GROMACS .gro file of C-alpha atoms in nm:
model
  432
    1MET     CA    1   5.207  -0.698   6.312
    2GLU     CA    2   5.031  -0.785   5.994
    3PHE     CA    3   4.987  -0.538   5.695
    4LEU     CA    4   4.719  -0.569   5.426
    5ASP     CA    5   4.745  -0.436   5.076
    6PRO     CA    6   4.440  -0.192   5.054
    7PHE     CA    7   4.431  -0.219   4.672
    8GLU     CA    8   4.354  -0.596   4.665
    9ASP     CA    9   3.986  -0.674   4.604
   10ASP     CA   10   3.944  -0.906   4.888
   11VAL     CA   11   4.084  -0.659   5.137
   12VAL     CA   12   3.854  -0.384   5.000
   13VAL     CA   13   3.544  -0.599   5.047
   14VAL     CA   14   3.654  -0.691   5.404
   15CYS     CA   15   3.716  -0.331   5.485
   16ILE     CA   16   3.386  -0.229   5.352
   17ALA     CA   17   3.195  -0.500   5.530
   18GLU     CA   18   3.362  -0.397   5.866
   19GLN     CA   19   3.269  -0.038   5.805
   20THR     CA   20   2.913  -0.130   5.707
   21ARG     CA   21   2.877  -0.328   6.041
   22ALA     CA   22   3.022  -0.051   6.241
   23ALA     CA   23   2.781   0.198   6.094
   24GLY     CA   24   2.496  -0.025   6.153
   25ALA     CA   25   2.578  -0.071   6.514
   26ALA     CA   26   2.616   0.313   6.555
   27VAL     CA   27   2.280   0.359   6.387
   28SER     CA   28   2.123   0.097   6.615
   29ALA     CA   29   2.262   0.266   6.918
   30VAL     CA   30   2.124   0.589   6.820
   31ALA     CA   31   1.780   0.446   6.739
   32GLY     CA   32   1.768   0.285   7.091
   33ASN     CA   33   1.843   0.605   7.259
   34SER     CA   34   1.582   0.795   7.045
   35GLY     CA   35   1.303   0.545   7.113
   36GLY     CA   36   1.330   0.380   6.784
   37ALA     CA   37   1.286   0.685   6.564
   38LEU     CA   38   1.559   0.555   6.317
   39VAL     CA   39   1.550   0.236   6.133
   40SER     CA   40   1.813  -0.018   6.264
   41SER     CA   41   1.909  -0.180   5.938
   42ALA     CA   42   2.209  -0.080   5.729
   43ALA     CA   43   2.149   0.122   5.419
   44GLY     CA   44   2.220  -0.006   5.065
   45SER     CA   45   2.125  -0.297   4.851
   46GLY     CA   46   2.077  -0.627   5.010
   47ILE     CA   47   2.263  -0.953   4.933
   48GLY     CA   48   2.132  -1.176   4.659
   49ARG     CA   49   1.905  -1.112   4.360
   50MET     CA   50   1.579  -0.914   4.370
   51PRO     CA   51   1.296  -1.151   4.405
   52ASN     CA   52   1.064  -1.206   4.099
   53VAL     CA   53   0.723  -1.034   4.096
   54ASP     CA   54   0.430  -1.257   4.118
   55ARG     CA   55   0.247  -1.124   3.800
   56ALA     CA   56  -0.043  -1.381   3.816
   57PHE     CA   57  -0.045  -1.476   3.455
   58GLU     CA   58  -0.360  -1.666   3.484
   59GLU     CA   59  -0.540  -1.368   3.611
   60ALA     CA   60  -0.445  -1.157   3.319
   61TRP     CA   61  -0.532  -1.452   3.079
   62LYS     CA   62  -0.888  -1.473   3.244
   63ARG     CA   63  -0.933  -1.099   3.199
   64LEU     CA   64  -0.863  -1.118   2.828
   65GLN     CA   65  -1.099  -1.394   2.793
   66ASP     CA   66  -1.362  -1.204   2.982
   67TYR     CA   67  -1.321  -0.879   2.803
   68TYR     CA   68  -1.243  -0.973   2.437
   69LEU     CA   69  -1.181  -1.344   2.353
   70GLY     CA   70  -1.440  -1.547   2.546
   71SER     CA   71  -1.782  -1.657   2.415
   72ASN     CA   72  -1.956  -1.414   2.666
   73ARG     CA   73  -1.712  -1.128   2.613
   74ARG     CA   74  -1.794  -0.796   2.770
   75TYR     CA   75  -1.687  -0.577   2.469
   76SER     CA   76  -1.843  -0.564   2.128
   77GLU     CA   77  -1.678  -0.644   1.791
   78LYS     CA   78  -1.672  -0.279   1.714
   79THR     CA   79  -1.482  -0.199   2.025
   80PHE     CA   80  -1.241  -0.497   1.954
   81ALA     CA   81  -1.168  -0.365   1.611
   82ARG     CA   82  -1.097  -0.004   1.742
   83ARG     CA   83  -0.867  -0.119   2.008
   84PHE     CA   84  -0.691  -0.392   1.834
   85ARG     CA   85  -0.681  -0.223   1.489
   86MET     CA   86  -0.825  -0.530   1.316
   87SER     CA   87  -1.140  -0.746   1.322
   88GLN     CA   88  -1.185  -1.044   1.537
   89SER     CA   89  -1.129  -1.286   1.242
   90THR     CA   90  -0.811  -1.130   1.153
   91PHE     CA   91  -0.700  -1.147   1.491
   92ASP     CA   92  -0.780  -1.504   1.520
   93THR     CA   93  -0.595  -1.573   1.193
   94ILE     CA   94  -0.275  -1.415   1.317
   95TYR     CA   95  -0.306  -1.573   1.660
   96ASN     CA   96  -0.339  -1.926   1.515
   97ALA     CA   97  -0.043  -1.883   1.305
   98VAL     CA   98   0.187  -1.709   1.567
   99SER     CA   99   0.085  -1.908   1.882
  100SER     CA  100   0.189  -2.233   1.734
  101ARG     CA  101   0.559  -2.105   1.697
  102GLY     CA  102   0.811  -2.229   1.964
  103GLU     CA  103   0.893  -1.881   2.091
  104PHE     CA  104   0.543  -1.808   2.191
  105GLN     CA  105   0.490  -2.155   2.368
  106ARG     CA  106   0.416  -2.131   2.741
  107LYS     CA  107   0.730  -2.268   2.908
  108PRO     CA  108   0.822  -2.333   3.270
  109ASN     CA  109   1.079  -2.124   3.442
  110ALA     CA  110   1.362  -2.257   3.681
  111LEU     CA  111   1.108  -2.312   3.950
  112GLY     CA  112   0.879  -2.520   3.720
  113GLU     CA  113   0.619  -2.256   3.710
  114LEU     CA  114   0.457  -2.182   3.368
  115GLY     CA  115   0.512  -1.840   3.226
  116LEU     CA  116   0.318  -1.615   2.985
  117PHE     CA  117   0.036  -1.716   2.770
  118PRO     CA  118   0.088  -1.689   2.400
  119VAL     CA  119  -0.226  -1.440   2.390
  120GLN     CA  120  -0.061  -1.223   2.653
  121ARG     CA  121   0.263  -1.175   2.426
  122MET     CA  122   0.046  -1.108   2.111
  123VAL     CA  123  -0.183  -0.855   2.282
  124ALA     CA  124   0.113  -0.681   2.445
  125ALA     CA  125   0.286  -0.641   2.111
  126LEU     CA  126  -0.035  -0.526   1.941
  127ARG     CA  127  -0.105  -0.267   2.213
  128MET     CA  128   0.236  -0.130   2.169
  129LEU     CA  129   0.207  -0.108   1.795
  130ALA     CA  130  -0.145   0.039   1.802
  131TYR     CA  131  -0.112   0.301   2.074
  132GLY     CA  132   0.266   0.355   2.066
  133THR     CA  133   0.285   0.306   2.436
  134ALA     CA  134   0.585   0.218   2.642
  135ALA     CA  135   0.674  -0.142   2.707
  136ASP     CA  136   0.637  -0.087   3.079
  137ALA     CA  137   0.278   0.062   3.032
  138VAL     CA  138   0.117  -0.290   2.952
  139ASP     CA  139   0.243  -0.442   3.286
  140GLU     CA  140  -0.055  -0.345   3.498
  141TYR     CA  141  -0.314  -0.478   3.243
  142LEU     CA  142  -0.128  -0.778   3.098
  143ARG     CA  143   0.099  -0.873   3.383
  144ILE     CA  144   0.405  -0.870   3.154
  145SER     CA  145   0.726  -0.706   3.245
  146GLU     CA  146   0.899  -0.439   3.035
  147SER     CA  147   1.181  -0.662   2.898
  148SER     CA  148   0.942  -0.937   2.807
  149ALA     CA  149   0.705  -0.683   2.641
  150LEU     CA  150   0.991  -0.567   2.436
  151LEU     CA  151   1.092  -0.921   2.356
  152SER     CA  152   0.734  -1.010   2.260
  153LEU     CA  153   0.720  -0.709   2.019
  154GLN     CA  154   1.028  -0.816   1.833
  155LEU     CA  155   0.917  -1.189   1.823
  156PHE     CA  156   0.558  -1.092   1.706
  157CYS     CA  157   0.676  -0.867   1.425
  158ASN     CA  158   0.921  -1.131   1.308
  159ALA     CA  159   0.656  -1.411   1.318
  160VAL     CA  160   0.413  -1.189   1.120
  161CYS     CA  161   0.668  -1.130   0.863
  162GLU     CA  162   0.746  -1.486   0.822
  163GLU     CA  163   0.407  -1.630   0.856
  164PHE     CA  164   0.224  -1.377   0.617
  165GLY     CA  165   0.488  -1.196   0.413
  166GLU     CA  166   0.466  -1.429   0.134
  167GLU     CA  167   0.094  -1.338   0.087
  168TYR     CA  168   0.065  -0.979   0.205
  169ALA     CA  169   0.394  -0.842   0.106
  170ARG     CA  170   0.425  -0.957  -0.252
  171GLN     CA  171   0.399  -0.816  -0.602
  172PRO     CA  172   0.040  -0.809  -0.744
  173ASN     CA  173  -0.031  -1.127  -0.950
  174ALA     CA  174  -0.263  -1.130  -1.261
  175ASP     CA  175  -0.593  -1.107  -1.071
  176ASP     CA  176  -0.453  -0.836  -0.866
  177LEU     CA  177  -0.338  -0.645  -1.173
  178THR     CA  178  -0.670  -0.692  -1.336
  179ARG     CA  179  -0.865  -0.535  -1.045
  180ILE     CA  180  -0.611  -0.251  -1.015
  181LEU     CA  181  -0.614  -0.155  -1.387
  182ALA     CA  182  -0.994  -0.188  -1.408
  183ILE     CA  183  -1.051   0.044  -1.112
  184ASN     CA  184  -0.792   0.305  -1.244
  185GLU     CA  185  -0.958   0.275  -1.598
  186ARG     CA  186  -1.280   0.372  -1.446
  187ARG     CA  187  -1.126   0.657  -1.276
  188GLY     CA  188  -1.002   0.773  -1.617
  189PHE     CA  189  -0.643   0.649  -1.616
  190PRO     CA  190  -0.604   0.330  -1.820
  191GLY     CA  191  -0.260   0.162  -1.768
  192CYS     CA  192  -0.212   0.307  -1.425
  193LEU     CA  193  -0.069   0.076  -1.157
  194GLY     CA  194  -0.101   0.299  -0.841
  195SER     CA  195   0.098   0.597  -0.674
  196ILE     CA  196   0.448   0.617  -0.546
  197ASP     CA  197   0.577   0.830  -0.283
  198CYS     CA  198   0.818   0.850   0.031
  199GLN     CA  199   0.771   0.916   0.400
  200ARG     CA  200   1.005   0.973   0.668
  201ARG     CA  201   1.014   0.840   1.014
  202ARG     CA  202   1.216   1.002   1.299
  203TRP     CA  203   1.479   0.804   1.467
  204GLU     CA  204   1.520   0.919   1.813
  205ARG     CA  205   1.793   0.700   1.914
  206CYS     CA  206   2.007   0.705   1.602
  207PRO     CA  207   2.382   0.657   1.696
  208VAL     CA  208   2.575   0.971   1.692
  209ALA     CA  209   2.827   0.844   1.441
  210PHE     CA  210   2.528   0.790   1.183
  211ALA     CA  211   2.332   1.098   1.274
  212GLY     CA  212   2.494   1.303   0.987
  213GLN     CA  213   2.379   1.099   0.704
  214PHE     CA  214   2.035   1.035   0.857
  215THR     CA  215   1.948   1.417   0.898
  216ARG     CA  216   1.808   1.643   0.651
  217LYS     CA  217   1.578   1.938   0.662
  218GLU     CA  218   1.406   1.799   0.962
  219LYS     CA  219   1.704   1.857   1.175
  220LYS     CA  220   1.647   1.521   1.335
  221PRO     CA  221   1.763   1.178   1.215
  222THR     CA  222   1.518   1.017   1.003
  223VAL     CA  223   1.468   0.680   0.812
  224VAL     CA  224   1.290   0.678   0.457
  225LEU     CA  225   0.997   0.457   0.357
  226GLU     CA  226   0.922   0.433  -0.010
  227ALA     CA  227   0.584   0.284  -0.090
  228ILE     CA  228   0.357   0.206  -0.384
  229CYS     CA  229  -0.023   0.167  -0.332
  230ASP     CA  230  -0.361   0.134  -0.519
  231ARG     CA  231  -0.694   0.290  -0.466
  232GLU     CA  232  -0.781   0.032  -0.202
  233LEU     CA  233  -0.471   0.148  -0.008
  234TRP     CA  234  -0.306  -0.199  -0.046
  235ILE     CA  235   0.075  -0.126  -0.023
  236TRP     CA  236   0.231  -0.337  -0.298
  237HIS     CA  237   0.574  -0.220  -0.255
  238ALA     CA  238   0.778  -0.108   0.048
  239PHE     CA  239   1.148  -0.013   0.075
  240PHE     CA  240   1.259   0.096   0.418
  241GLY     CA  241   1.590   0.182   0.573
  242CYS     CA  242   1.755   0.455   0.347
  243PRO     CA  243   1.908   0.749   0.541
  244GLY     CA  244   1.696   1.048   0.562
  245SER     CA  245   1.952   1.284   0.406
  246LEU     CA  246   1.843   1.124   0.066
  247ASN     CA  247   1.572   1.271  -0.139
  248ASP     CA  248   1.297   1.078  -0.302
  249LEU     CA  249   1.494   1.050  -0.624
  250ASN     CA  250   1.806   0.903  -0.445
  251VAL     CA  251   1.588   0.657  -0.271
  252LEU     CA  252   1.434   0.550  -0.606
  253ASN     CA  253   1.776   0.470  -0.744
  254MET     CA  254   1.852   0.248  -0.446
  255SER     CA  255   1.517   0.079  -0.408
  256SER     CA  256   1.398  -0.249  -0.542
  257THR     CA  257   1.144  -0.068  -0.774
  258MET     CA  258   1.415   0.003  -1.037
  259ALA     CA  259   1.569  -0.345  -0.982
  260SER     CA  260   1.239  -0.502  -1.062
  261VAL     CA  261   1.202  -0.299  -1.379
  262LEU     CA  262   1.549  -0.402  -1.500
  263GLU     CA  263   1.510  -0.759  -1.422
  264GLY     CA  264   1.178  -0.771  -1.600
  265LYS     CA  265   0.986  -0.895  -1.278
  266HIS     CA  266   0.760  -0.603  -1.253
  267PRO     CA  267   0.574  -0.430  -1.380
  268PRO     CA  268   0.475  -0.675  -1.658
  269ARG     CA  269   0.427  -0.564  -2.018
  270PHE     CA  270   0.074  -0.533  -2.143
  271SER     CA  271  -0.091  -0.300  -2.395
  272PHE     CA  272  -0.353  -0.046  -2.323
  273VAL     CA  273  -0.521   0.221  -2.532
  274VAL     CA  274  -0.528   0.610  -2.437
  275ASP     CA  275  -0.709   0.850  -2.684
  276GLY     CA  276  -0.670   0.598  -2.971
  277THR     CA  277  -0.296   0.534  -2.912
  278THR     CA  278  -0.162   0.193  -2.800
  279TYR     CA  279   0.100   0.206  -2.518
  280ASN     CA  280   0.300  -0.084  -2.370
  281THR     CA  281   0.458   0.085  -2.066
  282PRO     CA  282   0.235   0.102  -1.742
  283TYR     CA  283   0.297   0.374  -1.519
  284TYR     CA  284   0.263   0.509  -1.159
  285PHE     CA  285   0.150   0.860  -1.052
  286ALA     CA  286   0.441   1.069  -0.862
  287ASP     CA  287   0.487   1.401  -0.741
  288GLY     CA  288   0.725   1.666  -0.885
  289ILE     CA  289   1.052   1.546  -0.780
  290TYR     CA  290   1.037   1.214  -0.963
  291PRO     CA  291   1.196   1.211  -1.316
  292SER     CA  292   0.985   1.276  -1.637
  293TRP     CA  293   1.004   0.899  -1.722
  294ALA     CA  294   0.742   0.695  -1.906
  295MET     CA  295   0.681   0.489  -1.592
  296PHE     CA  296   0.593   0.810  -1.393
  297ILE     CA  297   0.308   1.039  -1.467
  298LYS     CA  298   0.332   1.380  -1.295
  299THR     CA  299   0.107   1.676  -1.287
  300LEU     CA  300   0.166   1.987  -1.497
  301ARG     CA  301   0.340   2.271  -1.308
  302LYS     CA  302   0.170   2.546  -1.502
  303SER     CA  303  -0.187   2.454  -1.612
  304SER     CA  304  -0.318   2.729  -1.841
  305SER     CA  305  -0.568   2.546  -2.073
  306PRO     CA  306  -0.889   2.409  -1.934
  307GLU     CA  307  -0.784   2.058  -2.052
  308ALA     CA  308  -0.466   2.082  -1.855
  309LYS     CA  309  -0.628   2.212  -1.547
  310ARG     CA  310  -0.879   1.911  -1.556
  311PHE     CA  311  -0.598   1.669  -1.592
  312SER     CA  312  -0.394   1.812  -1.308
  313ALA     CA  313  -0.701   1.802  -1.081
  314ALA     CA  314  -0.770   1.445  -1.180
  315GLN     CA  315  -0.414   1.332  -1.145
  316GLU     CA  316  -0.365   1.488  -0.806
  317ALA     CA  317  -0.689   1.337  -0.675
  318VAL     CA  318  -0.571   0.989  -0.784
  319ARG     CA  319  -0.225   1.046  -0.643
  320LYS     CA  320  -0.359   1.121  -0.316
  321ASP     CA  321  -0.400   0.741  -0.262
  322ILE     CA  322  -0.042   0.709  -0.137
  323GLU     CA  323  -0.098   1.010   0.099
  324ARG     CA  324  -0.411   0.848   0.229
  325ALA     CA  325  -0.222   0.515   0.270
  326PHE     CA  326   0.046   0.673   0.481
  327GLY     CA  327  -0.212   0.857   0.697
  328VAL     CA  328  -0.412   0.531   0.743
  329LEU     CA  329  -0.097   0.340   0.830
  330VAL     CA  330   0.023   0.575   1.082
  331ALA     CA  331  -0.334   0.630   1.239
  332ARG     CA  332  -0.373   0.254   1.264
  333PHE     CA  333  -0.034   0.190   1.421
  334HIS     CA  334   0.068   0.474   1.631
  335ILE     CA  335   0.403   0.339   1.704
  336LEU     CA  336   0.489   0.472   1.355
  337LYS     CA  337   0.382   0.827   1.463
  338ALA     CA  338   0.606   0.860   1.765
  339PRO     CA  339   0.988   0.880   1.717
  340CYS     CA  340   1.144   0.542   1.702
  341LEU     CA  341   1.314   0.438   2.025
  342LEU     CA  342   1.490   0.135   1.860
  343ARG     CA  343   1.864   0.125   1.807
  344ASP     CA  344   1.880  -0.122   1.531
  345ARG     CA  345   1.757  -0.067   1.185
  346THR     CA  346   1.696  -0.445   1.130
  347THR     CA  347   1.445  -0.435   1.416
  348MET     CA  348   1.287  -0.110   1.268
  349ALA     CA  349   1.248  -0.262   0.938
  350SER     CA  350   1.087  -0.561   1.106
  351VAL     CA  351   0.830  -0.348   1.297
  352MET     CA  352   0.751  -0.137   0.972
  353ARG     CA  353   0.708  -0.452   0.750
  354ALA     CA  354   0.483  -0.616   1.021
  355CYS     CA  355   0.258  -0.312   1.027
  356ILE     CA  356   0.225  -0.302   0.657
  357ILE     CA  357   0.140  -0.667   0.636
  358MET     CA  358  -0.124  -0.636   0.904
  359HIS     CA  359  -0.241  -0.319   0.724
  360ASN     CA  360  -0.287  -0.519   0.406
  361MET     CA  361  -0.476  -0.788   0.585
  362VAL     CA  362  -0.706  -0.530   0.715
  363VAL     CA  363  -0.763  -0.389   0.371
  364GLU     CA  364  -0.841  -0.743   0.235
  365SER     CA  365  -1.085  -0.803   0.519
  366ARG     CA  366  -1.280  -0.486   0.436
  367ARG     CA  367  -1.265  -0.518   0.056
  368ASP     CA  368  -1.593  -0.708   0.029
  369ASP     CA  369  -1.787  -0.441   0.187
  370TYR     CA  370  -1.717  -0.187  -0.080
  371GLU     CA  371  -1.578  -0.373  -0.382
  372SER     CA  372  -1.889  -0.410  -0.578
  373GLY     CA  373  -1.937  -0.157  -0.855
  374HIS     CA  374  -1.587  -0.013  -0.842
  375TYR     CA  375  -1.477  -0.217  -1.139
  376ASN     CA  376  -1.582  -0.465  -1.405
  377ALA     CA  377  -1.492  -0.799  -1.277
  378SER     CA  378  -1.517  -0.941  -1.615
  379ALA     CA  379  -1.243  -0.725  -1.748
  380SER     CA  380  -0.932  -0.912  -1.871
  381PHE     CA  381  -0.574  -0.817  -1.972
  382GLU     CA  382  -0.288  -1.012  -2.119
  383PHE     CA  383   0.013  -0.967  -1.893
  384GLY     CA  384   0.362  -1.055  -2.016
  385ILE     CA  385   0.498  -1.163  -1.676
  386SER     CA  386   0.826  -1.363  -1.696
  387THR     CA  387   0.845  -1.674  -1.473
  388ASN     CA  388   1.127  -1.851  -1.672
  389LEU     CA  389   1.428  -1.820  -1.449
  390ALA     CA  390   1.659  -1.986  -1.704
  391ALA     CA  391   1.588  -1.677  -1.922
  392PHE     CA  392   1.783  -1.454  -1.689
  393HIS     CA  393   2.112  -1.558  -1.852
  394ALA     CA  394   2.034  -1.297  -2.129
  395TRP     CA  395   1.943  -1.036  -1.855
  396ALA     CA  396   2.240  -0.822  -1.933
  397ASN     CA  397   2.133  -0.775  -2.291
  398THR     CA  398   1.789  -0.660  -2.202
  399VAL     CA  399   1.893  -0.405  -1.922
  400GLU     CA  400   1.959  -0.109  -2.153
  401LYS     CA  401   1.646  -0.187  -2.367
  402ARG     CA  402   1.420  -0.201  -2.071
  403LEU     CA  403   1.578   0.105  -1.901
  404ASN     CA  404   1.526   0.305  -2.221
  405GLU     CA  405   1.169   0.207  -2.254
  406PHE     CA  406   1.067   0.279  -1.904
  407THR     CA  407   1.277   0.597  -1.869
  408SER     CA  408   1.198   0.758  -2.187
  409ARG     CA  409   1.111   1.116  -2.150
  410THR     CA  410   0.955   1.119  -2.503
  411GLY     CA  411   0.719   0.846  -2.399
  412HIS     CA  412   0.639   1.041  -2.079
  413SER     CA  413   0.537   1.353  -2.278
  414ALA     CA  414   0.339   1.160  -2.542
  415LEU     CA  415   0.141   0.950  -2.287
  416ARG     CA  416   0.060   1.262  -2.072
  417GLN     CA  417  -0.062   1.442  -2.366
  418SER     CA  418  -0.286   1.138  -2.439
  419LEU     CA  419  -0.420   1.140  -2.085
  420ILE     CA  420  -0.497   1.502  -2.101
  421ARG     CA  421  -0.709   1.453  -2.415
  422HIS     CA  422  -0.867   1.133  -2.272
  423ILE     CA  423  -0.966   1.288  -1.943
  424TRP     CA  424  -1.113   1.597  -2.126
  425SER     CA  425  -1.319   1.390  -2.363
  426ARG     CA  426  -1.442   1.156  -2.087
  427PHE     CA  427  -1.516   1.399  -1.811
  428GLY     CA  428  -1.476   1.734  -1.972
  429ALA     CA  429  -1.502   2.026  -1.726
  430GLY     CA  430  -1.734   1.831  -1.475
  431ASN     CA  431  -1.624   1.651  -1.170
  432GLY     CA  432  -1.666   1.297  -1.273
   0.00000   0.00000   0.00000
């Protein structure tokens, strides 16, 4: 007589197989006696891998050509821009840069069958970014699986950041600064470089171990985005990834904004005149939580005089640029509106940066439609932008000087009083 150890893996498999065959035989016998009312096969998973779904990639590609990309496309340019959140020319610019990358090339699988077209991957990523839909929702239209859609989203965002980040996620150059300063001077604020503020994005799948430091008054884990924009809503600075428990001032102390100030990279030194007084420190508009530094101009908490009230109204109107930029960014890419389902902050940052880059590309494509008349193109400014990297050996000696210059509370009060008088003398009690 032979005894088998019931705890060995091979024995367990044999016993389960014998029990399955016996159960199948019993079911077959019952089904035969009942006229075939029961299925005669054994229950459970079958042997081997699940077969691949024939997704007919060529059919999806032909549909895209017929609807949007072909010469005789069915939908108009306006419909294309509404659904893809950008014009056809901007789409083509991104596609030409992204499709040439190796990870987007059409490759054969193990059976020698060609896979997804580059345009399928790009459109799937754009639909997920624009509408905030689940990865599985684009399968029926684009014939792309959930896992491939998620991978395409990550690859697309990384590609956009690498291909266009140098141009559309940079600091403003001399031409940009000339345009920004001229526009803000026409609005009554010479020397203004834009508006700064923070926004929080909910992190649905924040690890439990990190939930405490990412949770604030919202009672849900969030991640902070700090941004600076101009009147045209071009986002010139974006710092993303700080825990949501930090307030705007804490984020400022950690962001690259102050690092650029201390290193002398940005903002540059230049002179401007306000109410007959010459200043050398450019400034940003900010809300009340930011410190009373020379580089930040805030509204007055208590505006009693007509001059102060007029200044507060003008400052708040211009500061709304950053609020509008956040609103347009989220409205354009709904993936930023819904709670983030990603688990990795690096991937979250890649998605956020890609959305900001494409947002700036759209702003640039539309600039020609409304740029005329907003500023004097012949205006000129002398900028002291340091480009000599060898000069950074003396960086430590200039840190304290630059820090005192840009964080001066006396300079903040003097500049704000000059702006109050300047706004009143230029616009008075009117609505100009």
